[in-house]
């Protein structure tokens, strides 16, 4: 009886230990599987490559698309950040003979989605040419105006934009500033070029908005730090000298530089007199530019020292060029900020005009305010770009990431402009130096007539004050388009822009330097 009980007890203990070990093995296996599913704290490059084709200029283009993150490292090989990019390469036997263009937008805090799906990539969002709003849901079409037939394209999302993030325990301030940004984007360009064996390819950089300042900074940094020579740069609606853009009582330059765009916007909305409305846009703008330099600038320079007679005379002509009343201009001391203009131009109609694109209008809560409640043009484009990017990334490019793709974020602020303390931000001298040192460096500048964020006359002022020699001025091309900051959402402008850039690229990479 007792022996039988001990045998039963032993059997029970045996079953217990077997069962316990089995559960332990199952738990260990489950833990291992869970660990395999859980992302590692250690960053690693991740690239997803897919194959596609589309048509440009009547030609079928076969290409590969690579979406992924490239981990930037210190010299000690410690991770600094993961930089997300999308690269398009046309299939060819020798990639080194293909030009390579690195593309980015600005902000600071902007991803590259605008250039990617609005102008350059193989897929595009089509917006109505009459500046009316798209209705959701949105979709992408083939972009027959893409530049992929003449250059490979790499779209860069600077750290904290898109899917790009600082590495763990790395302070985001290491990337959020003029110098910091130029260094990190410059290192990405170096690393990508090295990893993909493209050092012998003709290379260009292309930036929009604050991307113009980045272009200027990179033109010097890539040359000085990596000894990387560029064939050229493209600036779309660029900001390079902030003195031309920052309104203040003591700075008259923006008032002068914005005036021709006020005229263009007033002309578009039929707010000028019959004589001015009957003229072509370019001719109307030319009249405004002439007045801005010859009469308006001298009047502003006099400040309160201007005579009453001259003040009245300037206000009258200014009214004819802006669609604003003489009384409003006199009460504003002849100085009109962009925000005030955006609210005042169509106040009687209860409408405001857009900042990125003066063709767009919207409705505020009331018409009594001094400035618009929001940017009408931004409201028209942010939604379509965001929806299409997220769908395209997952469906077409097969890149999966559960984080938010930061289209345009304020997470980069505060942004450091330490190199420019005590003065306006201005990188034009760096750009001039790069063009002076490299006779092969060519610069293309595209400006939209309805751009109330970075007006064309501000860019022309910047270039006119760069001090380029006559020899290097031959390497400069400036073109104007009947669109806004993103002139490419206006299809006739996009088509003309492609034609102009094809010609520019031929000169930048198809001909030897003199």
Short mmCIF file of C-alpha atoms in Angstrom, two decimals:
data_model
loop_
_atom_site.label_atom_id
_atom_site.label_comp_id
_atom_site.label_asym_id
_atom_site.label_seq_id
_atom_site.Cartn_x
_atom_site.Cartn_y
_atom_site.Cartn_z
CA UNK A 1 0.00 0.00 0.00
CA UNK A 2 2.70 2.44 0.97
CA UNK A 3 4.90 1.17 -1.85
CA UNK A 4 2.03 1.69 -4.25
CA UNK A 5 1.54 5.23 -2.98
CA UNK A 6 5.21 6.09 -3.43
CA UNK A 7 5.08 4.73 -6.99
CA UNK A 8 2.03 6.84 -7.72
CA UNK A 9 3.70 9.87 -6.20
CA UNK A 10 6.83 9.30 -8.26
CA UNK A 11 4.73 9.04 -11.41
CA UNK A 12 2.92 12.23 -10.57
CA UNK A 13 6.20 14.03 -9.95
CA UNK A 14 7.57 12.76 -13.27
CA UNK A 15 4.50 14.06 -15.11
CA UNK A 16 4.84 17.41 -13.33
CA UNK A 17 8.48 17.89 -14.33
CA UNK A 18 7.85 16.82 -17.93
CA UNK A 19 4.88 19.17 -18.14
CA UNK A 20 6.82 22.02 -16.53
CA UNK A 21 9.79 21.60 -18.90
CA UNK A 22 7.44 21.46 -21.87
CA UNK A 23 5.81 24.72 -20.80
CA UNK A 24 9.23 26.24 -20.26
CA UNK A 25 10.31 25.18 -23.75
CA UNK A 26 7.09 26.60 -25.21
CA UNK A 27 7.59 29.85 -23.31
CA UNK A 28 11.19 30.10 -24.50
CA UNK A 29 10.15 29.43 -28.08
CA UNK A 30 7.40 32.02 -27.76
CA UNK A 31 9.87 34.53 -26.31
CA UNK A 32 12.31 33.88 -29.16
CA UNK A 33 9.55 34.37 -31.73
CA UNK A 34 8.44 37.55 -29.99
CA UNK A 35 12.00 38.84 -29.98
CA UNK A 36 12.31 38.07 -33.68
CA UNK A 37 9.15 40.08 -34.40
CA UNK A 38 10.15 42.98 -32.19
CA UNK A 39 12.44 45.49 -33.91
CA UNK A 40 15.99 45.60 -32.61
CA UNK A 41 17.34 48.69 -30.88
CA UNK A 42 20.33 48.44 -33.18
CA UNK A 43 19.71 50.33 -36.41
CA UNK A 44 20.46 48.72 -39.75
CA UNK A 45 20.03 49.75 -43.36
CA UNK A 46 16.73 48.64 -44.83
CA UNK A 47 16.10 48.83 -48.58
CA UNK A 48 13.09 47.61 -50.56
CA UNK A 49 13.56 47.50 -54.35
CA UNK A 50 10.79 47.09 -56.90
CA UNK A 51 10.72 47.20 -60.70
CA UNK A 52 8.47 49.40 -62.82
CA UNK A 53 8.02 51.05 -66.21
CA UNK A 54 6.25 54.15 -67.53
CA UNK A 55 6.46 56.49 -70.51
CA UNK A 56 8.13 59.88 -70.87
CA UNK A 57 8.39 61.90 -74.09
CA UNK A 58 6.90 58.96 -76.02
CA UNK A 59 9.53 56.54 -74.70
CA UNK A 60 9.01 53.60 -72.35
CA UNK A 61 11.33 53.82 -69.35
CA UNK A 62 12.17 50.70 -67.32
CA UNK A 63 13.42 51.56 -63.85
CA UNK A 64 14.00 50.30 -60.34
CA UNK A 65 12.61 52.08 -57.29
CA UNK A 66 14.40 51.72 -53.96
CA UNK A 67 12.66 52.92 -50.82
CA UNK A 68 14.46 52.61 -47.55
CA UNK A 69 16.48 53.95 -44.72
CA UNK A 70 20.23 54.49 -44.76
CA UNK A 71 21.85 54.58 -41.34
CA UNK A 72 24.33 57.42 -41.00
CA UNK A 73 27.24 56.71 -38.69
CA UNK A 74 30.01 58.51 -36.87
CA UNK A 75 33.67 57.80 -37.67
CA UNK A 76 33.50 55.29 -34.80
CA UNK A 77 30.65 53.57 -36.70
CA UNK A 78 28.07 54.45 -34.08
CA UNK A 79 24.62 55.18 -35.56
CA UNK A 80 23.61 58.86 -35.73
CA UNK A 81 20.34 58.73 -37.63
CA UNK A 82 18.30 56.76 -40.10
CA UNK A 83 17.61 58.79 -43.23
CA UNK A 84 14.71 57.72 -45.39
CA UNK A 85 14.93 58.10 -49.15
CA UNK A 86 13.33 56.95 -52.38
CA UNK A 87 15.63 56.45 -55.35
CA UNK A 88 14.70 55.86 -58.99
CA UNK A 89 17.29 54.47 -61.39
CA UNK A 90 16.71 53.87 -65.05
CA UNK A 91 17.91 50.44 -66.11
CA UNK A 92 21.18 50.78 -68.01
CA UNK A 93 24.40 48.88 -68.61
CA UNK A 94 26.58 51.60 -67.07
CA UNK A 95 25.06 53.69 -64.27
CA UNK A 96 28.16 55.89 -64.03
CA UNK A 97 27.18 57.54 -67.31
CA UNK A 98 23.78 58.49 -65.93
CA UNK A 99 23.39 61.85 -64.17
CA UNK A 100 22.35 61.55 -60.52
CA UNK A 101 20.16 64.23 -58.93
CA UNK A 102 19.59 64.52 -55.17
CA UNK A 103 16.24 66.18 -54.45
CA UNK A 104 14.81 67.75 -51.29
CA UNK A 105 12.22 70.27 -50.20
CA UNK A 106 12.62 72.74 -47.38
CA UNK A 107 10.54 73.96 -44.48
CA UNK A 108 12.63 73.52 -42.40
CA UNK A 109 10.61 70.46 -41.47
CA UNK A 110 9.42 69.39 -44.91
CA UNK A 111 9.73 65.95 -46.43
CA UNK A 112 10.49 65.59 -50.15
CA UNK A 113 6.91 64.57 -51.00
CA UNK A 114 6.13 67.78 -52.94
CA UNK A 115 8.90 67.38 -55.52
CA UNK A 116 8.46 63.62 -55.45
CA UNK A 117 4.75 63.40 -56.30
CA UNK A 118 4.27 66.88 -57.72
CA UNK A 119 7.07 67.39 -60.20
CA UNK A 120 9.86 64.85 -60.67
CA UNK A 121 8.90 61.28 -59.80
CA UNK A 122 7.28 58.72 -62.13
CA UNK A 123 3.90 59.18 -60.41
CA UNK A 124 2.10 62.49 -59.96
CA UNK A 125 -0.98 64.11 -58.45
CA UNK A 126 -2.87 66.16 -61.03
CA UNK A 127 -4.44 69.37 -59.77
CA UNK A 128 -7.00 71.47 -61.68
CA UNK A 129 -5.31 74.27 -63.63
CA UNK A 130 -7.99 76.74 -62.50
CA UNK A 131 -6.86 76.47 -58.84
CA UNK A 132 -10.07 74.76 -57.77
CA UNK A 133 -9.86 72.11 -55.06
CA UNK A 134 -9.59 68.36 -55.56
CA UNK A 135 -12.21 66.25 -53.81
CA UNK A 136 -11.20 63.10 -51.92
CA UNK A 137 -10.47 60.30 -52.53
CA UNK A 138 -7.34 61.19 -54.51
CA UNK A 139 -5.21 59.20 -56.94
CA UNK A 140 -1.86 59.17 -58.74
CA UNK A 141 -1.24 59.18 -62.50
CA UNK A 142 1.84 58.51 -64.56
CA UNK A 143 4.04 61.59 -64.69
CA UNK A 144 4.92 62.13 -68.34
CA UNK A 145 6.87 65.25 -67.31
CA UNK A 146 9.26 63.35 -65.00
CA UNK A 147 13.00 63.80 -65.48
CA UNK A 148 13.78 60.12 -64.98
CA UNK A 149 14.54 59.72 -68.68
CA UNK A 150 17.53 62.09 -68.37
CA UNK A 151 18.65 61.64 -64.74
CA UNK A 152 18.38 59.18 -61.89
CA UNK A 153 16.59 60.70 -58.90
CA UNK A 154 17.11 60.38 -55.15
CA UNK A 155 14.50 62.01 -52.89
CA UNK A 156 15.88 62.75 -49.41
CA UNK A 157 13.85 63.26 -46.25
CA UNK A 158 16.08 65.17 -43.78
CA UNK A 159 16.16 63.94 -40.19
CA UNK A 160 12.76 64.22 -38.41
CA UNK A 161 10.85 64.47 -41.72
CA UNK A 162 9.27 61.60 -43.64
CA UNK A 163 10.40 58.38 -41.93
CA UNK A 164 13.83 59.81 -41.01
CA UNK A 165 14.66 59.88 -37.30
CA UNK A 166 17.64 60.49 -35.01
CA UNK A 167 19.24 57.36 -33.56
CA UNK A 168 18.40 56.39 -30.00
CA UNK A 169 20.04 58.67 -27.43
CA UNK A 170 21.13 61.12 -30.16
CA UNK A 171 19.84 64.65 -29.60
CA UNK A 172 17.64 65.90 -32.43
CA UNK A 173 19.34 69.30 -32.17
CA UNK A 174 22.34 67.63 -33.85
CA UNK A 175 20.32 67.88 -37.09
CA UNK A 176 18.03 70.88 -36.62
CA UNK A 177 19.93 73.93 -37.76
CA UNK A 178 21.56 75.42 -40.84
CA UNK A 179 25.03 73.93 -40.29
CA UNK A 180 23.68 70.74 -38.76
CA UNK A 181 21.30 70.17 -41.66
CA UNK A 182 23.95 70.81 -44.31
CA UNK A 183 26.29 68.35 -42.59
CA UNK A 184 23.70 65.57 -42.27
CA UNK A 185 22.27 65.91 -45.79
CA UNK A 186 25.81 66.24 -47.13
CA UNK A 187 26.84 63.02 -45.38
CA UNK A 188 23.81 61.21 -46.79
CA UNK A 189 24.77 62.31 -50.31
CA UNK A 190 28.35 61.12 -49.72
CA UNK A 191 27.22 57.79 -48.23
CA UNK A 192 24.65 57.09 -50.93
CA UNK A 193 27.14 57.93 -53.68
CA UNK A 194 29.74 55.62 -52.16
CA UNK A 195 27.37 52.74 -51.37
CA UNK A 196 25.94 52.77 -54.90
CA UNK A 197 29.28 53.35 -56.67
CA UNK A 198 28.18 56.62 -58.30
CA UNK A 199 31.25 58.79 -57.75
CA UNK A 200 31.89 58.93 -61.51
CA UNK A 201 28.32 59.94 -62.37
CA UNK A 202 27.51 63.58 -63.16
CA UNK A 203 25.88 64.90 -59.98
CA UNK A 204 23.37 67.68 -59.30
CA UNK A 205 21.34 68.84 -56.31
CA UNK A 206 17.78 70.13 -56.55
CA UNK A 207 15.98 71.98 -53.76
CA UNK A 208 12.71 73.81 -53.28
CA UNK A 209 11.94 76.71 -50.90
CA UNK A 210 14.26 76.41 -47.84
CA UNK A 211 15.85 73.76 -50.03
CA UNK A 212 17.37 76.71 -51.90
CA UNK A 213 19.29 77.65 -48.76
CA UNK A 214 20.27 73.98 -48.41
CA UNK A 215 21.45 73.95 -52.04
CA UNK A 216 23.63 76.97 -51.37
CA UNK A 217 25.11 75.43 -48.23
CA UNK A 218 25.69 72.03 -49.83
CA UNK A 219 27.36 73.56 -52.87
CA UNK A 220 30.18 74.62 -50.59
CA UNK A 221 30.09 71.78 -48.05
CA UNK A 222 30.26 68.91 -50.55
CA UNK A 223 33.20 70.55 -52.27
CA UNK A 224 35.09 71.54 -49.13
CA UNK A 225 34.42 68.49 -46.95
CA UNK A 226 34.25 65.61 -49.44
CA UNK A 227 35.96 67.19 -52.48
CA UNK A 228 32.80 66.28 -54.41
CA UNK A 229 32.34 68.46 -57.47
CA UNK A 230 28.84 69.08 -58.76
CA UNK A 231 27.77 69.65 -62.33
CA UNK A 232 25.06 71.98 -61.16
CA UNK A 233 22.08 72.81 -59.01
CA UNK A 234 18.40 73.52 -59.52
CA UNK A 235 16.49 75.85 -57.20
CA UNK A 236 12.68 75.77 -57.30
CA UNK A 237 11.01 78.80 -55.64
CA UNK A 238 14.04 79.18 -53.45
CA UNK A 239 14.88 81.15 -50.33
CA UNK A 240 18.57 82.00 -50.03
CA UNK A 241 18.68 85.50 -48.55
CA UNK A 242 16.12 86.03 -45.78
CA UNK A 243 16.48 89.80 -45.90
CA UNK A 244 14.30 89.67 -49.02
CA UNK A 245 11.53 87.83 -47.12
CA UNK A 246 11.40 89.14 -43.53
CA UNK A 247 9.01 92.09 -43.20
CA UNK A 248 9.86 94.63 -40.53
CA UNK A 249 9.58 98.41 -40.05
CA UNK A 250 13.33 98.83 -40.62
CA UNK A 251 13.66 96.49 -43.61
CA UNK A 252 12.26 97.85 -46.89
CA UNK A 253 13.68 95.09 -49.12
CA UNK A 254 10.72 92.67 -48.80
CA UNK A 255 8.21 95.42 -49.63
CA UNK A 256 10.05 96.06 -52.87
CA UNK A 257 10.58 92.37 -53.67
CA UNK A 258 6.96 91.29 -53.03
CA UNK A 259 5.34 94.09 -55.05
CA UNK A 260 5.53 92.43 -58.51
CA UNK A 261 3.90 89.29 -57.07
CA UNK A 262 1.13 91.43 -55.53
CA UNK A 263 0.60 92.83 -59.02
CA UNK A 264 0.51 89.36 -60.60
CA UNK A 265 -1.97 88.11 -57.99
CA UNK A 266 -4.21 91.17 -58.36
CA UNK A 267 -4.12 90.72 -62.15
CA UNK A 268 -5.14 87.05 -61.78
CA UNK A 269 -8.14 88.03 -59.65
CA UNK A 270 -9.05 90.90 -61.99
CA UNK A 271 -8.51 93.63 -59.39
CA UNK A 272 -6.54 96.01 -61.65
CA UNK A 273 -7.94 98.66 -63.97
CA UNK A 274 -9.04 97.78 -67.50
CA UNK A 275 -5.80 98.94 -69.11
CA UNK A 276 -3.64 96.76 -66.86
CA UNK A 277 -6.00 93.79 -67.10
CA UNK A 278 -5.75 93.89 -70.90
CA UNK A 279 -1.97 93.33 -70.82
CA UNK A 280 -0.25 89.90 -70.71
CA UNK A 281 0.89 88.82 -67.25
CA UNK A 282 4.61 89.13 -67.99
CA UNK A 283 4.15 92.70 -69.23
CA UNK A 284 2.11 93.69 -66.17
CA UNK A 285 4.78 92.24 -63.89
CA UNK A 286 7.53 94.06 -65.79
CA UNK A 287 5.75 97.38 -65.20
CA UNK A 288 5.55 96.61 -61.50
CA UNK A 289 9.24 95.68 -61.32
CA UNK A 290 10.22 98.94 -62.98
CA UNK A 291 8.12 100.96 -60.54
CA UNK A 292 9.47 98.95 -57.59
CA UNK A 293 13.07 99.88 -58.28
CA UNK A 294 12.70 103.33 -59.80
CA UNK A 295 10.01 104.92 -57.59
CA UNK A 296 8.86 102.66 -54.76
CA UNK A 297 12.28 101.79 -53.29
CA UNK A 298 13.51 105.43 -53.23
CA UNK A 299 10.24 106.48 -51.56
CA UNK A 300 10.56 103.85 -48.84
CA UNK A 301 14.20 104.74 -48.22
CA UNK A 302 13.11 108.27 -47.26
CA UNK A 303 10.92 106.97 -44.46
CA UNK A 304 9.03 109.78 -42.76
CA UNK A 305 11.25 112.23 -44.64
CA UNK A 306 9.21 111.74 -47.80
CA UNK A 307 7.22 114.77 -48.93
CA UNK A 308 3.43 114.71 -48.77
CA UNK A 309 3.21 115.22 -52.53
CA UNK A 310 5.54 112.31 -53.34
CA UNK A 311 3.77 110.12 -50.81
CA UNK A 312 0.41 110.76 -52.47
CA UNK A 313 1.88 110.16 -55.93
CA UNK A 314 3.49 106.86 -54.92
CA UNK A 315 0.31 105.69 -53.16
CA UNK A 316 -1.74 106.35 -56.29
CA UNK A 317 0.57 104.34 -58.54
CA UNK A 318 0.96 101.66 -55.91
CA UNK A 319 -2.82 101.29 -55.78
CA UNK A 320 -2.94 100.81 -59.55
CA UNK A 321 -0.40 97.97 -59.25
CA UNK A 322 -1.86 96.15 -56.24
CA UNK A 323 -5.63 96.53 -56.44
CA UNK A 324 -5.59 98.02 -52.92
CA UNK A 325 -7.08 101.43 -52.16
CA UNK A 326 -4.97 104.56 -51.83
CA UNK A 327 -6.46 105.16 -48.38
CA UNK A 328 -5.36 101.70 -47.20
CA UNK A 329 -1.85 102.17 -48.59
CA UNK A 330 -1.47 105.61 -47.01
CA UNK A 331 -2.66 104.33 -43.66
CA UNK A 332 -0.11 101.50 -43.97
CA UNK A 333 2.73 104.00 -44.63
CA UNK A 334 3.13 102.51 -48.13
CA UNK A 335 4.36 99.20 -46.62
CA UNK A 336 2.26 96.06 -47.14
CA UNK A 337 3.20 92.72 -45.60
CA UNK A 338 2.22 89.57 -47.45
CA UNK A 339 -0.27 88.61 -44.74
CA UNK A 340 -2.00 91.99 -44.93
CA UNK A 341 -2.16 91.80 -48.71
CA UNK A 342 -3.63 88.28 -48.53
CA UNK A 343 -6.47 89.54 -46.36
CA UNK A 344 -7.08 92.91 -48.01
CA UNK A 345 -7.08 92.17 -51.75
CA UNK A 346 -10.46 90.39 -51.85
CA UNK A 347 -11.87 91.60 -48.52
CA UNK A 348 -14.98 93.05 -50.19
CA UNK A 349 -15.73 89.58 -51.59
CA UNK A 350 -15.16 87.92 -48.22
CA UNK A 351 -12.17 85.97 -49.55
CA UNK A 352 -8.48 85.59 -48.70
CA UNK A 353 -5.69 84.62 -51.11
CA UNK A 354 -3.11 81.87 -50.61
CA UNK A 355 0.50 82.32 -49.57
CA UNK A 356 2.08 79.45 -51.48
CA UNK A 357 -0.06 80.23 -54.49
CA UNK A 358 -1.99 83.51 -54.82
CA UNK A 359 -4.45 81.94 -57.26
CA UNK A 360 -6.14 80.00 -54.46
CA UNK A 361 -8.81 81.62 -52.28
CA UNK A 362 -10.65 80.71 -49.10
CA UNK A 363 -13.15 82.10 -46.60
CA UNK A 364 -12.36 83.31 -43.08
CA UNK A 365 -14.83 83.50 -40.20
CA UNK A 366 -15.21 87.21 -40.92
CA UNK A 367 -13.71 89.90 -43.11
CA UNK A 368 -12.64 92.26 -40.35
CA UNK A 369 -9.30 90.70 -39.49
CA UNK A 370 -5.85 91.91 -40.45
CA UNK A 371 -4.48 88.60 -41.77
CA UNK A 372 -5.93 85.32 -43.13
CA UNK A 373 -6.79 82.55 -40.66
CA UNK A 374 -4.87 79.98 -42.74
CA UNK A 375 -3.17 79.56 -46.09
CA UNK A 376 -5.78 78.79 -48.74
CA UNK A 377 -3.22 77.18 -51.05
CA UNK A 378 -1.79 74.99 -48.30
CA UNK A 379 -5.27 73.75 -47.46
CA UNK A 380 -5.73 72.80 -51.12
CA UNK A 381 -2.64 70.62 -51.45
CA UNK A 382 -1.69 69.12 -48.08
CA UNK A 383 -4.47 66.51 -48.02
CA UNK A 384 -3.92 65.10 -51.53
CA UNK A 385 -0.14 64.82 -51.10
CA UNK A 386 -0.48 63.12 -47.72
CA UNK A 387 -3.05 60.54 -48.82
CA UNK A 388 -1.30 59.68 -52.08
CA UNK A 389 2.14 59.40 -50.49
CA UNK A 390 0.97 56.97 -47.82
CA UNK A 391 -0.86 54.77 -50.31
CA UNK A 392 1.99 54.87 -52.84
CA UNK A 393 4.63 54.00 -50.25
CA UNK A 394 2.82 50.87 -49.08
CA UNK A 395 1.12 49.72 -52.25
CA UNK A 396 3.53 50.54 -55.10
CA UNK A 397 6.91 50.76 -53.37
CA UNK A 398 6.05 47.99 -50.87
CA UNK A 399 7.77 49.83 -48.04
CA UNK A 400 6.11 49.16 -44.68
CA UNK A 401 6.61 51.41 -41.69
CA UNK A 402 4.07 51.87 -38.90
CA UNK A 403 5.40 55.29 -37.94
CA UNK A 404 3.83 58.49 -39.25
CA UNK A 405 5.35 59.75 -42.46
CA UNK A 406 5.95 63.37 -41.48
CA UNK A 407 4.86 65.39 -44.52
CA UNK A 408 5.55 68.77 -42.91
CA UNK A 409 6.44 68.88 -39.23
CA UNK A 410 7.19 71.48 -36.59
CA UNK A 411 9.23 68.91 -34.66
CA UNK A 412 12.44 70.38 -36.09
CA UNK A 413 12.02 73.57 -34.08
CA UNK A 414 13.80 75.32 -32.54
CA UNK A 415 15.95 75.56 -35.68
CA UNK A 416 19.42 77.00 -35.19
CA UNK A 417 20.69 79.83 -37.38
CA UNK A 418 23.76 80.31 -35.22
CA UNK A 419 26.15 81.07 -38.15
CA UNK A 420 24.02 84.11 -38.97
CA UNK A 421 23.59 85.59 -35.50
CA UNK A 422 23.32 89.37 -35.65
CA UNK A 423 22.43 89.42 -39.35
CA UNK A 424 19.94 88.04 -41.85
CA UNK A 425 20.28 84.43 -42.93
CA UNK A 426 22.05 84.55 -46.29
CA UNK A 427 23.97 81.69 -47.95
CA UNK A 428 24.38 83.38 -51.32
CA UNK A 429 28.10 83.95 -50.76
CA UNK A 430 28.64 80.21 -50.32
CA UNK A 431 26.84 79.58 -53.60
CA UNK A 432 28.87 82.27 -55.36
CA UNK A 433 32.08 80.73 -54.05
CA UNK A 434 31.13 77.27 -55.33
CA UNK A 435 30.29 78.65 -58.77
CA UNK A 436 33.50 80.69 -58.85
CA UNK A 437 35.67 77.70 -57.92
CA UNK A 438 34.04 75.27 -60.35
CA UNK A 439 33.59 76.54 -63.92
CA UNK A 440 31.41 73.49 -64.71
CA UNK A 441 28.86 74.35 -62.00
CA UNK A 442 25.61 75.54 -63.61
CA UNK A 443 22.62 76.97 -61.77
CA UNK A 444 18.96 76.85 -62.81
CA UNK A 445 16.38 78.93 -60.93
CA UNK A 446 12.62 78.47 -61.40
CA UNK A 447 10.16 81.07 -60.07
CA UNK A 448 6.37 81.24 -60.00
CA UNK A 449 4.60 84.53 -60.68
CA UNK A 450 1.96 83.82 -58.01
CA UNK A 451 4.39 82.73 -55.29
CA UNK A 452 3.69 84.85 -52.20
CA UNK A 453 6.07 82.79 -50.02
CA UNK A 454 9.34 83.24 -51.95
CA UNK A 455 8.58 85.77 -54.73
CA UNK A 456 10.48 85.75 -58.01
CA UNK A 457 11.72 89.33 -57.54
CA UNK A 458 13.24 88.34 -54.18
CA UNK A 459 15.25 85.61 -55.89
CA UNK A 460 16.31 88.00 -58.65
CA UNK A 461 17.41 90.53 -56.03
CA UNK A 462 19.44 87.79 -54.31
CA UNK A 463 21.15 86.74 -57.53
CA UNK A 464 21.80 90.33 -58.60
CA UNK A 465 23.62 90.88 -55.29
CA UNK A 466 25.68 87.68 -55.33
CA UNK A 467 28.51 89.36 -57.18
CA UNK A 468 28.87 86.71 -59.89
CA UNK A 469 31.52 87.52 -62.45
CA UNK A 470 30.41 87.97 -66.06
CA UNK A 471 32.01 84.61 -66.88
CA UNK A 472 30.11 82.74 -64.18
CA UNK A 473 26.88 84.59 -64.91
CA UNK A 474 26.81 82.66 -68.18
CA UNK A 475 26.23 79.51 -66.09
CA UNK A 476 23.00 80.94 -64.64
CA UNK A 477 19.48 80.34 -66.00
CA UNK A 478 16.34 81.98 -64.55
CA UNK A 479 12.86 81.03 -65.75
CA UNK A 480 9.39 82.24 -64.73
CA UNK A 481 6.12 80.30 -64.76
CA UNK A 482 2.41 81.06 -64.40
CA UNK A 483 2.09 79.19 -61.15
CA UNK A 484 2.83 79.67 -57.49
CA UNK A 485 5.46 78.36 -55.07
CA UNK A 486 4.72 74.89 -56.42
CA UNK A 487 4.33 76.00 -59.99
CA UNK A 488 4.31 72.34 -61.05
CA UNK A 489 0.72 71.84 -59.78
CA UNK A 490 -0.23 74.00 -62.80
CA UNK A 491 0.21 71.56 -65.68
CA UNK A 492 1.10 74.07 -68.43
CA UNK A 493 3.87 75.36 -66.14
CA UNK A 494 5.01 71.81 -65.40
CA UNK A 495 5.32 71.03 -69.11
CA UNK A 496 7.33 74.19 -69.74
CA UNK A 497 9.48 73.49 -66.68
CA UNK A 498 10.39 70.06 -67.99
CA UNK A 499 11.37 71.48 -71.39
CA UNK A 500 13.56 74.10 -69.72
CA UNK A 501 15.21 71.55 -67.44
CA UNK A 502 15.91 69.11 -70.28
CA UNK A 503 17.77 71.92 -72.02
CA UNK A 504 19.56 72.86 -68.78
CA UNK A 505 20.67 69.28 -68.09
CA UNK A 506 22.02 68.99 -71.60
CA UNK A 507 24.23 71.99 -70.94
CA UNK A 508 25.19 70.90 -67.42
CA UNK A 509 26.14 67.29 -68.16
CA UNK A 510 26.23 67.01 -71.94
CA UNK A 511 28.88 69.59 -72.74
CA UNK A 512 32.44 70.03 -71.45
CA UNK A 513 33.27 73.10 -69.36
CA UNK A 514 34.92 75.94 -71.20
#
